[in-house]
CSV table of C-alpha atoms and ligand atoms in Angstrom, one decimal:
chain,number,residue,atom,x,y,z
A,1,MET,CA,0.0,0.0,0.0
A,2,LYS,CA,1.3,3.4,-1.0
A,3,PRO,CA,1.4,6.4,1.5
A,4,ILE,CA,-0.9,9.2,0.6
A,5,LYS,CA,1.9,11.4,-0.6
A,6,ASN,CA,2.3,9.0,-3.5
A,7,GLN,CA,-1.2,7.7,-3.8
A,8,ASP,CA,-2.9,11.1,-3.9
A,9,PRO,CA,-0.4,14.0,-4.2
A,10,GLN,CA,-3.2,16.5,-4.8
A,11,ILE,CA,-4.9,15.8,-1.4
A,12,PHE,CA,-1.5,15.4,0.3
A,13,GLU,CA,-0.4,18.9,-0.9
A,14,LEU,CA,-3.6,20.4,0.6
A,15,LEU,CA,-3.0,18.6,3.9
A,16,GLU,CA,0.5,20.1,3.9
A,17,LYS,CA,-1.0,23.6,3.4
A,18,GLU,CA,-3.6,23.1,6.1
A,19,THR,CA,-0.9,21.9,8.5
A,20,ASP,CA,1.0,25.0,7.7
A,21,ARG,CA,-2.1,27.2,8.2
A,22,GLN,CA,-2.7,25.6,11.7
A,23,ASN,CA,1.0,26.0,12.6
A,24,TYR,CA,1.3,29.7,11.7
A,25,ASN,CA,-2.1,31.2,12.3
A,26,LEU,CA,-3.5,32.4,15.6
A,27,GLU,CA,-6.4,30.0,16.0
A,28,LEU,CA,-9.0,31.9,18.1
A,29,ILE,CA,-12.3,30.2,17.1
A,30,ALA,CA,-13.9,29.4,20.4
A,31,SER,CA,-15.1,25.9,19.3
A,32,GLU,CA,-11.8,24.7,18.0
A,33,ASN,CA,-8.8,23.1,19.6
A,34,PHE,CA,-5.7,21.0,18.7
A,35,ALA,CA,-6.0,17.2,19.4
A,36,SER,CA,-3.0,15.3,20.6
A,37,ARG,CA,-0.9,13.0,18.5
A,38,ALA,CA,-2.3,10.0,20.4
A,39,ILE,CA,-5.9,11.0,19.6
A,40,MET,CA,-5.1,11.5,15.9
A,41,GLU,CA,-3.4,8.1,15.8
A,42,ALA,CA,-6.5,6.5,17.1
A,43,GLN,CA,-8.6,8.4,14.5
A,44,GLY,CA,-6.3,7.3,11.7
A,45,SER,CA,-6.3,3.6,12.9
A,46,VAL,CA,-7.6,0.3,11.4
A,47,LEU,CA,-10.8,0.7,13.4
A,48,THR,CA,-12.1,2.8,10.5
A,49,ASN,CA,-12.8,-0.5,8.8
A,50,LYS,CA,-15.0,-2.0,11.5
A,51,TYR,CA,-18.8,-2.2,11.5
A,52,ALA,CA,-20.1,-2.5,15.1
A,53,GLU,CA,-23.8,-1.7,15.0
A,54,GLY,CA,-25.3,-2.2,18.4
A,55,TYR,CA,-23.6,-2.0,21.8
A,56,PRO,CA,-20.8,-4.0,23.6
A,57,GLY,CA,-22.0,-7.6,24.0
A,58,LYS,CA,-25.0,-7.0,21.7
A,59,ARG,CA,-23.7,-6.3,18.2
A,60,TYR,CA,-25.1,-7.1,14.8
A,61,TYR,CA,-21.7,-8.0,13.4
A,62,GLY,CA,-19.0,-10.6,14.2
A,63,GLY,CA,-15.4,-9.6,15.0
A,64,CYS,CA,-16.3,-7.0,17.6
A,65,GLU,CA,-14.3,-8.4,20.5
A,66,PHE,CA,-11.8,-5.6,20.5
A,67,ALA,CA,-14.3,-2.9,19.6
A,68,ASP,CA,-16.4,-4.0,22.6
A,69,VAL,CA,-13.5,-3.5,25.0
A,70,ILE,CA,-12.6,-0.1,23.5
A,71,GLU,CA,-16.2,1.1,23.7
A,72,ASP,CA,-16.5,-0.1,27.3
A,73,ILE,CA,-13.2,1.8,28.2
A,74,ALA,CA,-14.5,4.9,26.6
A,75,ARG,CA,-17.8,4.7,28.5
A,76,ASP,CA,-16.1,4.0,31.8
A,77,ARG,CA,-13.7,6.9,31.4
A,78,ALA,CA,-16.5,9.3,30.4
A,79,LYS,CA,-18.6,8.3,33.4
A,80,LYS,CA,-15.7,8.9,35.8
A,81,LEU,CA,-14.9,12.2,34.2
A,82,TYR,CA,-18.4,13.6,34.8
A,83,ASN,CA,-19.7,11.4,37.6
A,84,ALA,CA,-22.4,10.0,35.4
A,85,ASP,CA,-24.5,6.9,35.8
A,86,TRP,CA,-24.7,6.3,32.1
A,87,VAL,CA,-23.1,7.5,28.8
A,88,ASN,CA,-23.4,6.8,25.1
A,89,VAL,CA,-20.2,7.4,23.2
A,90,GLN,CA,-21.5,6.7,19.7
A,91,PRO,CA,-23.0,10.0,18.5
A,92,HIS,CA,-21.1,11.1,15.4
A,93,SER,CA,-21.4,14.8,16.4
A,94,GLY,CA,-23.1,17.2,18.8
A,95,ALA,CA,-26.0,17.6,16.4
A,96,SER,CA,-26.4,13.8,16.3
A,97,ALA,CA,-26.4,13.6,20.1
A,98,ASN,CA,-29.0,16.3,20.2
A,99,ALA,CA,-31.2,14.5,17.6
A,100,ALA,CA,-31.2,11.4,19.8
A,101,VAL,CA,-32.4,13.5,22.8
A,102,TYR,CA,-35.3,14.9,20.7
A,103,LEU,CA,-36.2,11.4,19.5
A,104,ALA,CA,-36.2,10.0,23.1
A,105,PHE,CA,-38.0,12.8,24.8
A,106,MET,CA,-40.1,14.7,22.3
A,107,LYS,CA,-42.9,14.1,19.8
A,108,PRO,CA,-43.3,16.3,16.7
A,109,GLY,CA,-45.2,19.4,17.6
A,110,ASP,CA,-44.0,19.4,21.2
A,111,THR,CA,-42.7,22.7,22.6
A,112,LEU,CA,-39.0,23.3,23.3
A,113,LEU,CA,-37.9,26.3,25.3
A,114,GLY,CA,-34.3,27.1,24.2
A,115,PHE,CA,-31.6,29.8,24.4
A,116,ASP,CA,-32.2,32.2,21.5
A,117,LEU,CA,-29.7,31.6,18.7
A,118,SER,CA,-29.3,35.3,18.1
A,119,HIS,CA,-28.3,35.7,21.7
A,120,GLY,CA,-25.7,33.0,21.6
A,121,GLY,CA,-27.8,29.8,21.4
A,122,HIS,CA,-27.3,26.9,19.0
A,123,LEU,CA,-28.8,25.8,15.7
A,124,THR,CA,-30.1,22.5,17.1
A,125,HIS,CA,-32.0,24.2,19.9
A,126,GLY,CA,-35.0,25.2,17.8
A,127,SER,CA,-33.6,27.3,14.9
A,128,PRO,CA,-36.3,27.5,12.2
A,129,VAL,CA,-33.8,26.3,9.6
A,130,ASN,CA,-32.9,23.2,11.6
A,131,PHE,CA,-34.9,20.0,12.2
A,132,SER,CA,-35.4,21.1,15.8
A,133,GLY,CA,-37.3,24.1,14.7
A,134,ILE,CA,-39.1,22.4,11.9
A,135,TYR,CA,-40.5,19.3,13.7
A,136,PHE,CA,-40.9,20.9,17.1
A,137,LYS,CA,-42.4,24.2,18.3
A,138,PRO,CA,-39.5,26.4,19.4
A,139,GLU,CA,-39.9,29.1,22.0
A,140,PHE,CA,-36.9,31.1,23.2
A,141,TYR,CA,-35.4,32.9,26.2
A,142,GLY,CA,-32.5,35.3,25.9
A,143,VAL,CA,-30.1,37.6,27.7
A,144,GLU,CA,-31.0,41.0,29.1
A,145,LYS,CA,-30.0,44.0,27.0
A,146,GLU,CA,-28.4,45.9,29.9
A,147,THR,CA,-26.4,43.1,31.4
A,148,GLY,CA,-25.9,40.5,28.6
A,149,ARG,CA,-26.8,37.9,31.1
A,150,LEU,CA,-29.8,35.5,31.7
A,151,ASP,CA,-32.5,36.6,34.1
A,152,MET,CA,-33.9,33.5,35.7
A,153,ASP,CA,-37.2,35.2,36.8
A,154,LYS,CA,-37.9,36.0,33.2
A,155,ILE,CA,-37.1,32.5,32.1
A,156,ARG,CA,-39.5,31.1,34.7
A,157,ASP,CA,-42.2,33.5,33.5
A,158,LYS,CA,-41.6,32.4,29.9
A,159,ALA,CA,-41.7,28.7,30.8
A,160,LYS,CA,-45.0,29.1,32.6
A,161,ALA,CA,-46.4,31.0,29.6
A,162,VAL,CA,-45.4,28.4,26.9
A,163,ASN,CA,-45.5,25.2,29.0
A,164,PRO,CA,-42.6,23.4,27.2
A,165,LYS,CA,-42.1,19.7,27.1
A,166,MET,CA,-38.3,20.3,27.3
A,167,ILE,CA,-36.1,23.2,28.3
A,168,SER,CA,-32.6,23.4,26.8
A,169,ILE,CA,-29.6,25.1,28.3
A,170,GLY,CA,-26.3,25.7,26.5
A,171,ALA,CA,-25.0,28.1,23.9
A,172,SER,CA,-22.2,28.7,21.5
A,173,ALA,CA,-21.5,32.4,22.4
A,174,TYR,CA,-22.5,32.9,26.0
A,175,SER,CA,-19.5,33.6,28.3
A,176,ARG,CA,-21.2,33.1,31.7
A,177,ASP,CA,-21.9,30.0,33.8
A,178,TYR,CA,-25.5,28.7,34.3
A,179,ASP,CA,-27.7,28.5,37.4
A,180,TYR,CA,-28.6,24.9,37.0
A,181,GLU,CA,-30.5,24.6,40.3
A,182,THR,CA,-32.9,27.3,39.2
A,183,PHE,CA,-33.3,25.9,35.7
A,184,ARG,CA,-34.2,22.6,37.3
A,185,SER,CA,-36.8,24.1,39.7
A,186,ILE,CA,-38.4,25.9,36.6
A,187,ALA,CA,-38.4,22.6,34.7
A,188,ASP,CA,-40.0,20.8,37.7
A,189,GLU,CA,-42.6,23.6,38.1
A,190,VAL,CA,-43.8,23.3,34.5
A,191,GLY,CA,-43.3,19.5,34.2
A,192,ALA,CA,-40.5,19.7,31.5
A,193,PHE,CA,-37.4,17.8,30.9
A,194,LEU,CA,-34.2,19.7,31.4
A,195,TRP,CA,-31.5,19.2,28.8
A,196,MET,CA,-28.0,20.8,29.0
A,197,ASP,CA,-25.9,20.9,25.9
A,198,MET,CA,-22.4,21.5,27.3
A,199,ALA,CA,-20.6,21.3,24.0
A,200,HIS,CA,-18.6,24.5,24.5
A,201,THR,CA,-17.7,24.1,28.1
A,202,ALA,CA,-17.3,20.3,28.5
A,203,GLY,CA,-13.6,20.5,29.2
A,204,LEU,CA,-14.0,23.2,31.9
A,205,ILE,CA,-16.8,21.2,33.5
A,206,ALA,CA,-14.8,17.9,33.5
A,207,THR,CA,-12.1,19.6,35.7
A,208,GLY,CA,-14.5,21.4,38.0
A,209,ASN,CA,-13.6,24.9,36.6
A,210,LEU,CA,-17.3,25.3,35.8
A,211,LYS,CA,-20.3,23.8,37.6
A,212,ASN,CA,-21.4,20.2,36.6
A,213,PRO,CA,-24.9,20.1,35.2
A,214,LEU,CA,-25.3,16.4,35.6
A,215,PRO,CA,-26.9,16.5,39.1
A,216,HIS,CA,-29.6,18.9,37.8
A,217,ALA,CA,-30.3,18.2,34.1
A,218,HIS,CA,-32.2,15.1,33.1
A,219,VAL,CA,-29.9,14.6,30.2
A,220,VAL,CA,-26.7,16.2,29.0
A,221,THR,CA,-25.1,16.2,25.6
A,222,THR,CA,-21.8,17.5,24.3
A,223,THR,CA,-19.3,17.5,21.5
A,224,THR,CA,-15.9,16.0,22.3
A,225,HIS,CA,-13.6,18.3,20.3
A,226,LYS,CA,-14.0,21.8,21.8
A,227,THR,CA,-12.7,22.6,25.3
A,228,LEU,CA,-12.6,18.8,25.9
A,229,ARG,CA,-9.9,18.6,23.2
A,230,GLY,CA,-10.8,15.2,21.8
A,231,PRO,CA,-11.7,13.9,18.3
A,232,ARG,CA,-14.7,15.5,16.5
A,233,GLY,CA,-17.7,13.7,17.9
A,234,GLY,CA,-20.6,13.7,20.3
A,235,LEU,CA,-21.6,12.2,23.7
A,236,ILE,CA,-24.8,11.8,25.8
A,237,LEU,CA,-24.8,11.5,29.6
A,238,ILE,CA,-27.2,11.0,32.4
A,239,GLY,CA,-26.3,11.9,36.0
A,240,LYS,CA,-28.9,9.7,37.7
A,241,ASP,CA,-30.6,7.1,35.6
A,242,GLY,CA,-33.3,6.5,38.1
A,243,GLU,CA,-35.5,9.5,37.4
A,244,ASN,CA,-37.4,7.5,34.8
A,245,THR,CA,-40.9,7.6,36.0
A,246,MET,CA,-42.2,10.7,34.1
A,247,GLY,CA,-45.1,9.3,32.1
A,248,LYS,CA,-44.2,11.4,29.2
A,249,VAL,CA,-41.3,9.1,28.2
A,250,ALA,CA,-42.9,5.8,28.8
A,251,PRO,CA,-43.9,4.1,25.6
A,252,LYS,CA,-47.7,3.8,25.3
A,253,SER,CA,-47.5,0.0,25.7
A,254,GLY,CA,-45.0,-2.3,27.2
A,255,ARG,CA,-42.7,-1.7,30.2
A,256,VAL,CA,-41.4,1.7,31.2
A,257,LYS,CA,-37.9,1.9,29.9
A,258,ASN,CA,-35.0,3.6,31.7
A,259,TRP,CA,-34.0,6.8,30.1
A,260,SER,CA,-30.7,5.2,29.3
A,261,GLU,CA,-32.4,2.5,27.3
A,262,LEU,CA,-34.5,5.1,25.4
A,263,LEU,CA,-31.5,7.1,24.6
A,264,ASP,CA,-29.4,4.1,23.5
A,265,SER,CA,-32.3,3.2,21.1
A,266,ALA,CA,-32.5,6.8,20.0
A,267,VAL,CA,-28.9,6.8,18.9
A,268,PHE,CA,-28.9,3.3,17.4
A,269,PRO,CA,-31.1,2.4,15.5
A,270,GLY,CA,-33.1,5.6,16.0
A,271,THR,CA,-30.8,8.1,14.3
A,272,GLN,CA,-27.6,6.4,13.5
A,273,GLY,CA,-26.3,3.2,11.9
A,274,GLY,CA,-22.8,1.9,12.6
A,275,PRO,CA,-20.7,3.8,15.1
A,276,LEU,CA,-17.4,5.3,14.0
A,277,MET,CA,-15.2,2.9,16.1
A,278,HIS,CA,-12.0,4.7,15.3
A,279,ILE,CA,-13.6,7.9,16.7
A,280,VAL,CA,-14.9,6.0,19.7
A,281,ALA,CA,-11.3,4.8,20.3
A,282,ALA,CA,-10.0,8.4,20.0
A,283,LYS,CA,-12.7,9.5,22.5
A,284,ALA,CA,-11.4,6.9,24.9
A,285,VAL,CA,-7.9,8.4,24.5
A,286,ALA,CA,-9.2,11.9,25.0
A,287,PHE,CA,-11.2,11.0,28.1
A,288,GLY,CA,-8.0,9.3,29.5
A,289,GLU,CA,-6.1,12.6,28.8
A,290,ALA,CA,-8.8,14.6,30.5
A,291,LEU,CA,-8.6,12.4,33.6
A,292,GLN,CA,-4.9,13.4,34.1
A,293,ASP,CA,-3.9,16.2,36.5
A,294,ASP,CA,-2.4,18.4,33.8
A,295,PHE,CA,-5.8,18.7,32.1
A,296,LYS,CA,-7.0,20.7,35.1
A,297,THR,CA,-3.9,22.9,34.8
A,298,TYR,CA,-4.8,23.4,31.1
A,299,GLN,CA,-8.4,24.3,31.8
A,300,THR,CA,-7.5,26.8,34.5
A,301,GLN,CA,-5.1,28.5,32.0
A,302,VAL,CA,-7.9,28.5,29.4
A,303,GLN,CA,-10.0,30.5,31.8
A,304,LYS,CA,-7.2,32.8,32.9
A,305,ASN,CA,-6.3,33.6,29.3
A,306,ALA,CA,-9.9,34.4,28.3
A,307,LYS,CA,-10.1,36.7,31.3
A,308,ALA,CA,-6.8,38.4,30.4
A,309,LEU,CA,-8.1,38.9,26.8
A,310,ALA,CA,-11.4,40.4,28.0
A,311,ALA,CA,-9.6,42.8,30.4
A,312,LYS,CA,-7.2,44.0,27.7
A,313,PHE,CA,-9.9,44.5,25.2
A,314,MET,CA,-12.0,46.5,27.7
A,315,GLU,CA,-8.9,48.6,28.4
A,316,LEU,CA,-8.6,49.2,24.7
A,317,GLY,CA,-12.2,50.6,24.6
A,318,TYR,CA,-14.0,47.5,23.3
A,319,LYS,CA,-17.5,46.5,24.5
A,320,ILE,CA,-17.5,42.9,25.7
A,321,VAL,CA,-21.0,41.4,26.0
A,322,SER,CA,-21.7,40.9,29.8
A,323,ASP,CA,-18.5,42.8,30.5
A,324,GLY,CA,-16.3,39.8,30.9
A,325,THR,CA,-16.2,36.0,30.9
A,326,ASP,CA,-16.5,33.0,33.2
A,327,ASN,CA,-15.4,30.5,30.6
A,328,HIS,CA,-13.2,30.1,27.5
A,329,LEU,CA,-14.7,32.8,25.2
A,330,ILE,CA,-15.5,36.4,24.8
A,331,LEU,CA,-18.1,38.1,22.5
A,332,ILE,CA,-17.1,41.6,21.3
A,333,ASP,CA,-19.8,44.0,20.2
A,334,LEU,CA,-18.0,46.1,17.5
A,335,ARG,CA,-20.7,48.8,17.0
A,336,ASN,CA,-18.9,51.4,19.2
A,337,LYS,CA,-15.9,51.0,16.9
A,338,GLY,CA,-17.9,51.6,13.7
A,339,LEU,CA,-17.2,48.1,12.5
A,340,ASN,CA,-19.2,44.9,11.8
A,341,GLY,CA,-18.2,41.2,12.2
A,342,LYS,CA,-17.8,40.5,8.5
A,343,ILE,CA,-15.2,43.3,8.1
A,344,ALA,CA,-13.4,42.4,11.2
A,345,GLU,CA,-13.2,38.7,10.4
A,346,GLU,CA,-11.9,39.3,6.9
A,347,ALA,CA,-9.3,41.9,8.0
A,348,LEU,CA,-8.0,39.7,10.8
A,349,GLY,CA,-7.8,36.7,8.4
A,350,LYS,CA,-5.5,38.8,6.2
A,351,ALA,CA,-3.2,39.1,9.3
A,352,ALA,CA,-3.2,35.3,10.0
A,353,ILE,CA,-5.6,35.7,12.9
A,354,THR,CA,-8.6,33.4,12.7
A,355,VAL,CA,-11.9,34.4,14.5
A,356,ASN,CA,-15.5,34.1,13.5
A,357,LYS,CA,-18.0,36.9,13.0
A,358,ASN,CA,-20.9,36.4,15.4
A,359,MET,CA,-24.3,37.9,16.2
A,360,VAL,CA,-24.4,39.9,19.4
A,361,PRO,CA,-27.6,40.1,21.5
A,362,PHE,CA,-30.2,42.5,19.9
A,363,ASP,CA,-28.1,42.6,16.7
A,364,THR,CA,-29.3,44.9,14.0
A,365,GLU,CA,-27.1,43.2,11.3
A,366,SER,CA,-27.9,40.0,9.4
A,367,PRO,CA,-26.2,36.7,10.4
A,368,PHE,CA,-24.0,37.1,7.3
A,369,VAL,CA,-22.7,40.5,8.5
A,370,THR,CA,-23.2,40.6,12.3
A,371,SER,CA,-22.1,43.2,14.7
A,372,GLY,CA,-19.6,41.1,16.6
A,373,ILE,CA,-16.7,38.7,16.7
A,374,ARG,CA,-16.3,35.7,19.1
A,375,ILE,CA,-12.9,34.9,20.4
A,376,GLY,CA,-11.9,31.8,22.3
A,377,SER,CA,-8.7,30.8,24.2
A,378,PRO,CA,-8.7,26.9,24.1
A,379,ALA,CA,-6.6,26.3,21.0
A,380,MET,CA,-3.8,28.8,21.7
A,381,THR,CA,-3.7,27.7,25.3
A,382,THR,CA,-3.0,24.2,24.1
A,383,ARG,CA,0.0,25.6,22.3
A,384,GLY,CA,1.2,27.0,25.7
A,385,LEU,CA,0.3,30.7,25.5
A,386,LYS,CA,-0.4,32.4,28.8
A,387,GLU,CA,-1.9,35.8,29.9
A,388,ALA,CA,1.0,37.9,28.6
A,389,GLU,CA,0.7,36.5,25.1
A,390,PHE,CA,-3.1,36.8,25.2
A,391,GLU,CA,-2.8,40.5,26.0
A,392,GLN,CA,-0.4,40.8,23.1
A,393,ILE,CA,-3.1,39.1,20.9
A,394,ALA,CA,-5.6,41.8,22.0
A,395,VAL,CA,-3.2,44.5,21.0
A,396,LEU,CA,-2.5,42.8,17.6
A,397,ILE,CA,-6.2,42.5,16.9
A,398,ASP,CA,-6.8,46.1,17.9
A,399,ARG,CA,-4.0,47.2,15.4
A,400,VAL,CA,-5.8,45.4,12.6
A,401,LEU,CA,-9.3,46.7,13.6
A,402,GLN,CA,-8.1,50.3,13.7
A,403,LYS,CA,-7.1,50.1,10.1
A,404,PRO,CA,-8.9,47.1,8.6
A,405,ASP,CA,-8.1,48.0,5.0
A,406,ASP,CA,-4.4,48.7,5.5
A,407,GLU,CA,-2.2,46.0,3.9
A,408,GLN,CA,0.9,47.2,5.6
A,409,VAL,CA,-0.8,46.7,9.0
A,410,HIS,CA,-1.9,43.2,7.9
A,411,GLN,CA,1.7,42.3,6.9
A,412,SER,CA,3.3,43.7,10.1
A,413,VAL,CA,0.8,41.9,12.3
A,414,GLU,CA,1.2,38.7,10.3
A,415,ASN,CA,5.0,38.9,10.9
A,416,GLU,CA,4.4,39.2,14.7
A,417,VAL,CA,1.9,36.3,14.6
A,418,ARG,CA,4.5,34.1,12.9
A,419,GLU,CA,7.1,34.9,15.6
A,420,LEU,CA,4.6,34.1,18.3
A,421,CYS,CA,3.6,30.8,16.6
A,422,GLU,CA,7.3,29.9,16.2
A,423,ARG,CA,7.8,30.4,19.9
A,424,PHE,CA,5.0,27.9,20.7
A,425,PRO,CA,5.4,25.1,18.1
A,426,LEU,CA,2.4,22.9,17.3
A,427,TYR,CA,2.6,20.0,14.8
A,428,ASP,CA,5.9,18.7,13.4
A,429,PHE,CA,4.1,16.2,11.1
A,430,VAL,CA,1.5,16.3,8.3
A,431,ILE,CA,0.6,12.6,8.3
A,432,LEU,CA,1.4,10.3,11.2
B,501,DSN,N1,-20.4,25.5,15.2
B,501,DSN,C1,-20.1,25.4,16.6
B,501,DSN,C2,-19.5,26.6,17.2
B,501,DSN,O1,-18.7,27.2,16.5
B,501,DSN,O2,-19.8,27.0,18.3
B,501,DSN,C3,-21.2,24.9,17.4
B,501,DSN,O3,-21.7,23.7,16.9
């Protein structure tokens, strides 16, 4: 068998270019990170060849003896990481994990109360262009205009008014921690399921840097590749698999199933076929990494770096939504600088700084333009940058945003970005 370099030089060359881009750009997209060599080795392993529909000990294919052990290890490590009674490690992505939650707990037409997408929420929490907003009836809560934070009294009033079957928590651009106890009391008051999608903050939650939702939410989903720093994929967890008596989930006939059984069926065969066993193996490696002491050190630095970034931007006169951050990201409202997200993202891209344009709460621009940018610390913290370098990053970004059309500024900032990247090397291989 030939290596890819000889088998497919066209794709190999593009992989070389992408490696170079990752090595020499400031990666500040809040949902991205750099996986370890061990995780990538598992992803690139022979397990990509294996069909293993079903679950350990109950497969629809032969030859699953090693796949079974690997999936059991992944499940045990994830349970330990979050103090969970039950997990499913098979969802191909966060959206797939969320689809299984809908299938298990909702019927078409049921009402979901979710975090407004335009205030930082997620596509799969009821957006009208997503299945969650097409098959279910979405209602939304959002942040307050003055504070950029959630007001739990208003969420309670909204829940009472719309009587949802399920309430979702979790967002892609919210920089504050959640009041899970109050969310649960609201859910109990209106008889709704409480679902937390912790995709963005899963790493910070694993190490106790943010509160754990599992004791409060009926079900929790996540991706595995953001702050958790694993392979691209999804995960579903239950804190206590005993709260299974709500009549709403019991099938019309037959015995009442545990939620874990309903969710396992909702993943396979409900919404997926064969699991990606090479990714399940990589998840096991990632959970193993997250259980090490140095993962806590990493997450603490992620938070410190995000705070340093927020403080420096505020010193430079930028408006940070909610005036700071508890987690790994900040959301900058650029309107006081006479800029929009599209212009900022494009100008920063020319200076080798990668961010994404983002809607800010009560935005007046379209999602293609937006009034803000979202900046995250996880990826560059993985490379070893600390507070001083993140303050330097804020200054570099400010230099570009002061003159977004100036090519000389783009060039001089790119040169400094390269120096910074050379001081904190990343990958020394293209293909393992
Ligand atoms: N697209 C991801 C993000 O950037 O936050 C969420 O799925």
